[in-house]
XYZ file of C-alpha atoms in Angstrom:
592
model
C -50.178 278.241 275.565
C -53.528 280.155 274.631
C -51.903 279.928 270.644
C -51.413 276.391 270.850
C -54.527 275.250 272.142
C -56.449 277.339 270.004
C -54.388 275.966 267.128
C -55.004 272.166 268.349
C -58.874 272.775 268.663
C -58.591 273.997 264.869
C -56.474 271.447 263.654
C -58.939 268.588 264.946
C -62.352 269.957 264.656
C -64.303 269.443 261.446
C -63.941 270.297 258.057
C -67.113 271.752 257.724
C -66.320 274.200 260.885
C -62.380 274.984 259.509
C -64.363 275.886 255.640
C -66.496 278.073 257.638
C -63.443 279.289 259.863
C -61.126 280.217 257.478
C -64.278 281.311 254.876
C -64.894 284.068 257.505
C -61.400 284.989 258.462
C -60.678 285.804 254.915
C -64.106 287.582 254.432
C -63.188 289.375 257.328
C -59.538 290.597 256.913
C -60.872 291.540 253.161
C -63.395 293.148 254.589
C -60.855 295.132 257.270
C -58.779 295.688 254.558
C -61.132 297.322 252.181
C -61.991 299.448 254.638
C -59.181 300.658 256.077
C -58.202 301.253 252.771
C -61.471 302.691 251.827
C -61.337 305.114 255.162
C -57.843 306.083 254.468
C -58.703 307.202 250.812
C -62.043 308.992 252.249
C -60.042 310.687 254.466
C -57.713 312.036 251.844
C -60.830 313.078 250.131
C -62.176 315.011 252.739
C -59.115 316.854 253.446
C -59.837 317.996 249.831
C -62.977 318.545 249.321
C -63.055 320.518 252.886
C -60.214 322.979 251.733
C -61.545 323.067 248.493
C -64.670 324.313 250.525
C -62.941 326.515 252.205
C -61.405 328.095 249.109
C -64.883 328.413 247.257
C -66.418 330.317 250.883
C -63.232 332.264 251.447
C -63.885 333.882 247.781
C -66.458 335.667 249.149
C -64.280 337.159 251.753
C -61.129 338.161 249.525
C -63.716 340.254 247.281
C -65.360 341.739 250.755
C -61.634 342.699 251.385
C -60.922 343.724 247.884
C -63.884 346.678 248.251
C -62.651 347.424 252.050
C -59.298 348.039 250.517
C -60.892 350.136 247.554
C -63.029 352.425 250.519
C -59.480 352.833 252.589
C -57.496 354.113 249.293
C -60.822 356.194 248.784
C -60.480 357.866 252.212
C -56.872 358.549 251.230
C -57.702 359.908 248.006
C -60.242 362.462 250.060
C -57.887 363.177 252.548
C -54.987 364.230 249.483
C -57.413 366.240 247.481
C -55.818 369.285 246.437
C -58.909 371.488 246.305
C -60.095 369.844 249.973
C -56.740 370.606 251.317
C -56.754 373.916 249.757
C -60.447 374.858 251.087
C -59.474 373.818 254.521
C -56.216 375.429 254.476
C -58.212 378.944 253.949
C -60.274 377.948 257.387
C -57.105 378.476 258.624
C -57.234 382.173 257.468
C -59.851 383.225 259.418
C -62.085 384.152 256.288
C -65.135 386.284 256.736
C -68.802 384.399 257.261
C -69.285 384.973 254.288
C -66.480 383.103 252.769
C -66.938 380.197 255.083
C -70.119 379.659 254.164
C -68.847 379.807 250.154
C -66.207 376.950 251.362
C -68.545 374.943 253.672
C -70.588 374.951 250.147
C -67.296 373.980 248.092
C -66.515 371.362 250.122
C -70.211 369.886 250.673
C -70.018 369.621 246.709
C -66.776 367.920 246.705
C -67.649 365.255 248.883
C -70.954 364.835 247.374
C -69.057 364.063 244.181
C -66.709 361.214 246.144
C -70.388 359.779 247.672
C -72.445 360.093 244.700
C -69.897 357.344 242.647
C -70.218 355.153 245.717
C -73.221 352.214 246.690
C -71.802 351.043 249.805
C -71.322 354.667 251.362
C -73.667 355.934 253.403
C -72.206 359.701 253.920
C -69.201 361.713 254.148
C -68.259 364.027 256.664
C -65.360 365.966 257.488
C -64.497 367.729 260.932
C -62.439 370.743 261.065
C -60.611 371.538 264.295
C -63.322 374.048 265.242
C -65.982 371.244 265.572
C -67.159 372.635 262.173
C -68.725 369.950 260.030
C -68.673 369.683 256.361
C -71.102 366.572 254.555
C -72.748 364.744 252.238
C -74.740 361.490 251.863
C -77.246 360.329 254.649
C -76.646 362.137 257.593
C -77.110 360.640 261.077
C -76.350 362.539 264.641
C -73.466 361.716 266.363
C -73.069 362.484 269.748
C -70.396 364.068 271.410
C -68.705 361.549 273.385
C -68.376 359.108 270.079
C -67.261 361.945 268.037
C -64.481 362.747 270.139
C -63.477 359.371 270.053
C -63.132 359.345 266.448
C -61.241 362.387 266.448
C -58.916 360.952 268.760
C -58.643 357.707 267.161
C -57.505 359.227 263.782
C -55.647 362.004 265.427
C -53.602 359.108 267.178
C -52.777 357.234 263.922
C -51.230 360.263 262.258
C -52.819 360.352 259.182
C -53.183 356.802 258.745
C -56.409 354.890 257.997
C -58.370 353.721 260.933
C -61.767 351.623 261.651
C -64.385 352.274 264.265
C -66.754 349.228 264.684
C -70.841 349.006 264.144
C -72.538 349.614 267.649
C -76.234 349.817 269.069
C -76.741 352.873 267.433
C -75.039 353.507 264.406
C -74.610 350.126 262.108
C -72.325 351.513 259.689
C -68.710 350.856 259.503
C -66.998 353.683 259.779
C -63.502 354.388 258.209
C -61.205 357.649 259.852
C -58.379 359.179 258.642
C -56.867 362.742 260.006
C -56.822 365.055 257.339
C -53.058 366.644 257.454
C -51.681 369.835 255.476
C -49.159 369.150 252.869
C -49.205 371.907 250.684
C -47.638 374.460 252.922
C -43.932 374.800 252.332
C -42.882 374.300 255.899
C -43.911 370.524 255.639
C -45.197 370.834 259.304
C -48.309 368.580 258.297
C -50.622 370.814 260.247
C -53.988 369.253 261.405
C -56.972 370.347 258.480
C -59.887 368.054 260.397
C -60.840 364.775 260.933
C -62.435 362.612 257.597
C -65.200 360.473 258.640
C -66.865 357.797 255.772
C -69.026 355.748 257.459
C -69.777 352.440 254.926
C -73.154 350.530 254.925
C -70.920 347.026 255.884
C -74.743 345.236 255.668
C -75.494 345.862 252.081
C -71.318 345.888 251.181
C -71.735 342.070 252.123
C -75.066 341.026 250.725
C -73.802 341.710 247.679
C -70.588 340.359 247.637
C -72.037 337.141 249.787
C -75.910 336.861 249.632
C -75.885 333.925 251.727
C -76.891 335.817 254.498
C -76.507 334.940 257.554
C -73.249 331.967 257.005
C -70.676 335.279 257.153
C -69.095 336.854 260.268
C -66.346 339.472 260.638
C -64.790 339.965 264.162
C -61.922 341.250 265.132
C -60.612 339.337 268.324
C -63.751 339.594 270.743
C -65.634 342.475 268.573
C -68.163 341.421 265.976
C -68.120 343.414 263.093
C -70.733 341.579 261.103
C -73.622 340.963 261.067
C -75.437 342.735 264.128
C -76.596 339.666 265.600
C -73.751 337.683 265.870
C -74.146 334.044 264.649
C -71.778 332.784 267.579
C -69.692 334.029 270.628
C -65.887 334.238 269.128
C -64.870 333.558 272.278
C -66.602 330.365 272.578
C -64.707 329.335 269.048
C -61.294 328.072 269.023
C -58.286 329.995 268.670
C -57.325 328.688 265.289
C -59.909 329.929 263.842
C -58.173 333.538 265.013
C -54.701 331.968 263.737
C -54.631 332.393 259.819
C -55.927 331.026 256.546
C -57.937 327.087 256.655
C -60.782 325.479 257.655
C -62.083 324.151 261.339
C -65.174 321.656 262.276
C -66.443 322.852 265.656
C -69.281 321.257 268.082
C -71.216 324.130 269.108
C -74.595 323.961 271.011
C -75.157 320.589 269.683
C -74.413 321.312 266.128
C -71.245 320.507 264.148
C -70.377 323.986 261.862
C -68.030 324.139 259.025
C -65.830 326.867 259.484
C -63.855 328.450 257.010
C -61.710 331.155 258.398
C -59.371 333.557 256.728
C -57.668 336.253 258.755
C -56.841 339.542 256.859
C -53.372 341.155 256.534
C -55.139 344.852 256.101
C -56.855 344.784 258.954
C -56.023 341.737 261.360
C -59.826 340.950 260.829
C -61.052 337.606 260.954
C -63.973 336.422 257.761
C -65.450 333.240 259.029
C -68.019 331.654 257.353
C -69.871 329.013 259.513
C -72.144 326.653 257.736
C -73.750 323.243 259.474
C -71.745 320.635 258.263
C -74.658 318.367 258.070
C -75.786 320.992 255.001
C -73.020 320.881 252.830
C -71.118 317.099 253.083
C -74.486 315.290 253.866
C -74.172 313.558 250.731
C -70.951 312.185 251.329
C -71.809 310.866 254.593
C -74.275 308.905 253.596
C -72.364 307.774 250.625
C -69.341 307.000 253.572
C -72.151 304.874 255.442
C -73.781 303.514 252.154
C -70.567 301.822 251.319
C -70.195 300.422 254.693
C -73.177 298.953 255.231
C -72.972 297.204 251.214
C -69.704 295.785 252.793
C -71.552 294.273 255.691
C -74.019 293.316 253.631
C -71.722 291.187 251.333
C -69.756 289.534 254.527
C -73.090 288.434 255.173
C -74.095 286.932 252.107
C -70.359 285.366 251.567
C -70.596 283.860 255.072
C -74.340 281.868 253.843
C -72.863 281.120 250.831
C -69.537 279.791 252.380
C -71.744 278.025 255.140
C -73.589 275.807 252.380
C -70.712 275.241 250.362
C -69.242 273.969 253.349
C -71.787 271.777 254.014
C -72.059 270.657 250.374
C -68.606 269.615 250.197
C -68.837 267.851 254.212
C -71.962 266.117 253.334
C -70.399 263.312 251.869
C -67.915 263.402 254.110
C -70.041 262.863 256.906
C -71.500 259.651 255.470
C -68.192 258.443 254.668
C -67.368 258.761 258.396
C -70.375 256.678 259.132
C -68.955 253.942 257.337
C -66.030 254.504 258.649
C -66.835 254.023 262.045
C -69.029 250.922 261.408
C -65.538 249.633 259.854
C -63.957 250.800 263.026
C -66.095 248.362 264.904
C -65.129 245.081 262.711
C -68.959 245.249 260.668
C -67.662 245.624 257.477
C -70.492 244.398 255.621
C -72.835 246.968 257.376
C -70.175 249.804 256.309
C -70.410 248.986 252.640
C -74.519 248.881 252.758
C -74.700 252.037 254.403
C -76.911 253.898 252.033
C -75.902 257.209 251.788
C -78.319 260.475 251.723
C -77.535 261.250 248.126
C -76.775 259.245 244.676
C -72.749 259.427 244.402
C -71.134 262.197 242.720
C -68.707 261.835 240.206
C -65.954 264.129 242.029
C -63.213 263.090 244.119
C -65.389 262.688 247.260
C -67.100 260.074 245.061
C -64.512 258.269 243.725
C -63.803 257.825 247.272
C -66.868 256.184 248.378
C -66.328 253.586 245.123
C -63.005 252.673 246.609
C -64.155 252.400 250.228
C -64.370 249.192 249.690
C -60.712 248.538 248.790
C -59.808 250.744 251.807
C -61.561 248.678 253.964
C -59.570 245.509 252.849
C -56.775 247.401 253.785
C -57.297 249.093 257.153
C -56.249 246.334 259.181
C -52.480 246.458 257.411
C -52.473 250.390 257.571
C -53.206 250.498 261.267
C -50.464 247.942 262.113
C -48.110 249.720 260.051
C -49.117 252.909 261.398
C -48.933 251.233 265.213
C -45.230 250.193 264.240
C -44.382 253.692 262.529
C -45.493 255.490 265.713
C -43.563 253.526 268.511
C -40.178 254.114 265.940
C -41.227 257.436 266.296
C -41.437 258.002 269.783
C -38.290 255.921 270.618
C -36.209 258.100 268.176
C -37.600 261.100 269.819
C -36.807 259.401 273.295
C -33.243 258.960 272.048
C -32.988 262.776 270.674
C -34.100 263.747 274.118
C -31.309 261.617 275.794
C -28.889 263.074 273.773
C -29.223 266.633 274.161
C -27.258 268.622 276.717
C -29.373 270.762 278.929
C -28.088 274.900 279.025
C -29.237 275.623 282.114
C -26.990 272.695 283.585
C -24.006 273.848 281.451
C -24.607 277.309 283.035
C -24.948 275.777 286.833
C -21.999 274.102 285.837
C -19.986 277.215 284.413
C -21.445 279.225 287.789
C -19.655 276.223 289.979
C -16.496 276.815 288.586
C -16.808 280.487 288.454
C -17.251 280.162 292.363
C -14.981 277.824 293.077
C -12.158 279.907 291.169
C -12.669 282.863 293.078
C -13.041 280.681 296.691
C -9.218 280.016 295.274
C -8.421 283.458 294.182
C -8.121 282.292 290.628
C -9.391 285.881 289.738
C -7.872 284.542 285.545
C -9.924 281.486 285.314
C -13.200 283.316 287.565
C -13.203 286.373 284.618
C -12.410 283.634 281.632
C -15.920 281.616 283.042
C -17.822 284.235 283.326
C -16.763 285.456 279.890
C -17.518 282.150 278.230
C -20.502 282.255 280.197
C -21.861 285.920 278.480
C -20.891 284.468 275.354
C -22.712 280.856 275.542
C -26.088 282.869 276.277
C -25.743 285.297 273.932
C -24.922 282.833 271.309
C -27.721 280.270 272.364
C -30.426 282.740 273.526
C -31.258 284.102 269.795
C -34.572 285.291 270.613
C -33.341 288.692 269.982
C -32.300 289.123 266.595
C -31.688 292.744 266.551
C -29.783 294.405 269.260
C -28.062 297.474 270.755
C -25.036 298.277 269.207
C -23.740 298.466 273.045
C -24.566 295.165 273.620
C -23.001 294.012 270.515
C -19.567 295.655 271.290
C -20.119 293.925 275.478
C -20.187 290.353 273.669
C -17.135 290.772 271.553
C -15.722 292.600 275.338
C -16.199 288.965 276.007
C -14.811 287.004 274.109
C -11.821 289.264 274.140
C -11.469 288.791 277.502
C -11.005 285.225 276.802
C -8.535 285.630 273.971
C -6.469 287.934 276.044
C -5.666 285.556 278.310
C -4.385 283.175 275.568
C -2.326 285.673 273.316
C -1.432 288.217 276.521
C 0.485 291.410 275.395
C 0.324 290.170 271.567
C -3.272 291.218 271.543
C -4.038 294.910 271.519
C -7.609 296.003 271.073
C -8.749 299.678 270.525
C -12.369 301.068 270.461
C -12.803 304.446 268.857
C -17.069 304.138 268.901
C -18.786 307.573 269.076
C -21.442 307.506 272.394
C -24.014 308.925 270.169
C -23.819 305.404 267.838
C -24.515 303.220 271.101
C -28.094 303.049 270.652
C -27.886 301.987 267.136
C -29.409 298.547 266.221
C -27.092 295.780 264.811
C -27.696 292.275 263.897
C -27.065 290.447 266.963
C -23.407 288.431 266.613
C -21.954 290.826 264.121
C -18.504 292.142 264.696
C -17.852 289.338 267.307
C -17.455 287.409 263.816
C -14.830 289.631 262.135
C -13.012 289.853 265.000
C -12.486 286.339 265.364
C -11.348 286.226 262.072
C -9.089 289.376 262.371
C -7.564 286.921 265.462
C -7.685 284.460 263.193
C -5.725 285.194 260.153
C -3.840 288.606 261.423
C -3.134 287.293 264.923
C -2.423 283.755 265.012
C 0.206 283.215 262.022
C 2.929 285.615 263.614
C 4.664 286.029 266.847
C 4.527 289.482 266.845
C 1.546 291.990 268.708
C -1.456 292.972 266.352
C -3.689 296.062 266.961
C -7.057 295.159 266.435
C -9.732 298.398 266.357
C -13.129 298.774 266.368
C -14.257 302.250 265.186
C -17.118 303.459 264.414
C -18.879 307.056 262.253
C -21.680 308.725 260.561
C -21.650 310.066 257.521
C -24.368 311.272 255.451
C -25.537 308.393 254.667
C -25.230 305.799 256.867
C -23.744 304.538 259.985
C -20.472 302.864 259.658
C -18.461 300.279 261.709
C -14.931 299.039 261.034
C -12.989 295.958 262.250
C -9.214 296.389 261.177
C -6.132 295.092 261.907
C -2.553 295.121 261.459
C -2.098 291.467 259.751
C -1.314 290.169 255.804
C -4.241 291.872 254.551
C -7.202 291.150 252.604
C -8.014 291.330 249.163
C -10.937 294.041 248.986
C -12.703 291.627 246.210
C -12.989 288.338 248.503
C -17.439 289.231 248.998
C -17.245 288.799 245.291
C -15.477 286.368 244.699
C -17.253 284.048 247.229
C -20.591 285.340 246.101
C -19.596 283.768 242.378
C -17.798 280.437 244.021
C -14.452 281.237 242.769
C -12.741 281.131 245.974
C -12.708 278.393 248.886
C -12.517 279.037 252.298
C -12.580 277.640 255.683
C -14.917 279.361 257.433
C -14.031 282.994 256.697
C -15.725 283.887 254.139
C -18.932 281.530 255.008
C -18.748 284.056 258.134
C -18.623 287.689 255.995
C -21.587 286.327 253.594
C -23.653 285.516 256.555
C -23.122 288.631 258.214
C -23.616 290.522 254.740
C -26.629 288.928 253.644
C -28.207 289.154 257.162
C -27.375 293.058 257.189
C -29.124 293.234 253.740
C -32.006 291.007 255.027
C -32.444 293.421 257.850
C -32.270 296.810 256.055
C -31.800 296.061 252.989
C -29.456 295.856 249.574
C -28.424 299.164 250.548
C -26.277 297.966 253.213
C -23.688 295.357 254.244
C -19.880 294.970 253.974
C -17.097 296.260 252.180
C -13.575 295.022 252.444
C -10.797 297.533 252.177
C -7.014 297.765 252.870
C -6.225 299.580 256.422
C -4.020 302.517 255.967
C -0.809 301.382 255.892
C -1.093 297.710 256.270
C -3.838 294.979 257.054
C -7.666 294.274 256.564
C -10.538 296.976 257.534
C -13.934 295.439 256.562
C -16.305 298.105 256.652
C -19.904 297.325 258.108
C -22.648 299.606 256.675
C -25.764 300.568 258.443
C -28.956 303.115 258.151
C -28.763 306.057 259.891
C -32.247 305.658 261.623
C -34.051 302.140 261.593
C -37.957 303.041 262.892
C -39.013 299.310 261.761
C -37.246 296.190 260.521
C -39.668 294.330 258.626
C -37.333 291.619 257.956
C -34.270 289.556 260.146
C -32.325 287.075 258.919
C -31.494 284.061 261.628
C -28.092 283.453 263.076
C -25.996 281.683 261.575
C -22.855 279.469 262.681
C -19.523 280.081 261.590
């Protein structure tokens, strides 16, 4: 009811108001339309442009790794030394002072050589099992508890590369690895010392990323870099700890750009925060720049739609005047009405020049018009008479439904109420597209129905899959073909006919099939009445419907097929999609 008042207060206000109207609604859906379109492509764009980011900051953080890597094979490359392992091996001796103070010299050389080559290493050290400590590079004290701690840690991984984390007191990074004998011939991989490089991470990643400050390393709640940490990783979310991308994060009232790439080395997390505001400010304000020029021409099309409305309603509007003065019987006043402008020479013009004629004529148009209208409504009075009310045919039906079963006439009580299911389904076609369940209910129906008629000469089989139950159909479908399998298999001969429904999916679509046990159909009869070269009764005006409305539905893809039945008879073959999420066009029902 809201619609159709809405549409009567459009259809009869003025011209000038429906210009304006429809000048907006088409400005406007444009407008939607642009930008939806617009917002859809800008969001495709950022997607981009944010992992492209993210690529261009992660850089940074593969060549960080690359050097970590480069440090771990370096502490490997110490630890298999040949003259290292063969200097500590002689510890093992028990040499005199003397001779441990030549190797304590060796090996102090040695490791000066590995530091010496390398920028981000702040010293070397090396820990034999007797606490004694061999070095090079810039030498802090460690105290006892830590240094233990280290020992154990690399002691635990078995010769394997470990990390200990920056704390309060030392800032370096500091990579371990248990140095293990392997030049003996028993193999026993006897414990030489502990191998301690400890890495300047600060000035390792100003160089590699001298954006100070945008870089973090942690690994789960531990911050390895930078010593203040620019955020609490456990205030971030957890895919930022999950792998390789990008994240946008509100944090303390500031949107940050995170890039995040999680290392397979080390199970370390690089994240690069940047304000967001810094690096895609430009294409936010470009994003509102183009919204605001689209406002800004709805505006200026509405003004100019507003005074070309009124241009063209102008004239109009004066030839209403007349009109109305015309209405009234003063005739001569109408035609020395001056109007506001000198005529134009367009169409509304050529009007006003004829007004006169029209006015000469009014009297005979509004008596024809007066007669027109009262034919009208008595033909429509007549129409009304002669149509048949359903809801009285249903009463009706209901009556005899109850008065059948009053008389325990259980035949004629399930033959109503079958005819009953079948008028509403037939007449009620608000639905176009139904269940395939309640599809195969209406042709239960009118089966029900036709049993009674042909008795024990009818035999009806459904071999449907539950699965295919759900499956949409065009409503009045196989109710068709089996009316024509009772038709033309049934009918003609005395003897029973098996009519089956069965239904299967292949890989392709979902298929239904209506066969029977009659004559037989040629498979070629779709193509034949598709090119007029075959007449029918009704038949085949049914199986075009029910084709074309199957292709209108889902499209060209789909349909029927006629085939023989196995043996003997028709099988026509109904072909639908496999999975239907929305049907952008139904075809109506159509009679038989």
């Amino acid at each position: 009811m809201g619609i159709r008042r809405l549409s009567g207060i459009y259809r009869h206000t003025r011209i000038r108001n429906k210009l304006m109207v429809l000048i907006a609604f088409i400005v406007a859906l444009s407008l939607a339309f642009t930008i939806i379109v617009q917002q859809y492509a800008f969001s495709i764009y950022d997607e981009q442009i944010y992992d492209k980011s993210s690529q261009v900051l992660n850089l940074s953080s593969k060549a960080i790794e690359t050097e970590l890597k480069r440090l771990e094979q370096l502490s490997y490359t110490i630890m298999t030394d040949e003259q290292i392992q063969g200097w500590m091996t002689s510890l093992k001796d028990e040499p005199s002072d003397y001779e441990k103070l030549i190797i304590q010299k060796l090996v102090s050389d040695r490791l000066l050589s590995y530091s010496g080559s390398e920028r981000y290493v702040y010293s070397i050290q090396i820990f034999d099992p007797d606490g004694k400590q061999y070095d090079a590079g810039n030498i802090v004290p460690i105290n006892p508890g830590k240094l233990q701690q280290m020992i154990n840690t690399a002691s635990e991984a078995s010769g394997e590369h470990r990390w200990m984390y920056p704390d309060n007191r030392d800032p370096a990074l500091i990579a371990l690895r248990q140095i293990r004998s392997f030049q003996n011939t028993n193999f026993d991989l006897e414990d030489l010392g502990t191998l301690v490089i400890r890495i300047n991470i600060d000035k390792l990643v100003g160089d590699i990323a001298p954006e100070e400050g945008s870089l973090m390393l942690v690994s789960g709640s531990s911050v390895i870099f930078p010593k203040s940490p620019l955020a609490d990783p456990e205030r971030l979310p957890a895919s930022v700890h999950a792998g390789n991308g990008y994240t946008i994060v509100e944090l303390d009232e500031e949107t940050l750009f995170i890039s995040h790439i999680r290392s397979p080395n080390t199970g370390w997390t690089y994240l690069h925060m940047t304000p967001f505001d810094l690096i895609f400010d430009q294409i936010v304000f470009i994003k509102q720049l183009v919204v605001f020029v689209f406002i800004g021409i709805f505006v200026i099309v509405i003004l100019l739609g507003i005074r070309f409305s009124y241009s063209i309603t102008r004239p109009i509007d004066d030839l209403i005047g007349r009109m109305k003065l015309a209405e009234k019987g003063d005739f001569e006043q109408a035609n020395l009405l001056p109007a506001r402008e000198p005529p134009s020479m367009d169409e509304i013009g050529l009007l006003q020049r004829n007004f006169r004629l029209m006015i000469e004529r009014i009297n005979l148009l509004i008596t024809e018009n007066y007669a027109n209208r009262l034919l009208i409504k008595e033909t429509e009075f007549k129409a009304l008479q002669a149509q048949i009310n359903p809801h009285f045919l249903y009463n009706t039906l209901e009556s005899i439904n109850w008065m059948a079963k009053v008389n325990k006439q259980t035949q004629i009580a399930s033959m109503v109420e079958a005819l009953a299911f079948l008028l509403r389904n037939s007449i009620g076609l608000k639905e176009k597209i139904i269940p395939l369940s309640q599809e195969l209910s209406i042709v239960r129906s009118y089966l029900t129905i036709q049993q009674f008629r042909f008795e024990d000469r009818l035999r009806f089989h459904l071999d449907v899959p539950e699965s295919l139950l759900s499956r949409p159909i065009p409503k009045l479908t196989l109710q068709p073909l089996v009316e024509n399998a009772i038709h033309y298999a049934l009918e003609p001969t005395i003897e029973p006919c098996d009519i089956t429904i069965r239904g299967w999916e292949t890989s392709e679509a979902v298929c239904l099939a209506v066969e029977d046990t009659g004559p037989g159909m040629e498979p070629d009869v779709l193509d034949k009445l598709r090119r007029g070269e075959l007449q029918t009764k009704g038949t085949g005006i049914g199986l075009l419907n029910i084709d074309e409305r199957i292709k209108l539905a889902f499209g060209d893809a789909y349909g029927l097929k006629l085939e023989e039945a196995s043996g003997e008879g028709a099988r026509v073959i109904i072909m639908l999609p496999k999975e239907t999420e929305e049907i952008i066009h139904v075809s109506s029902d159509a009679g038989r």
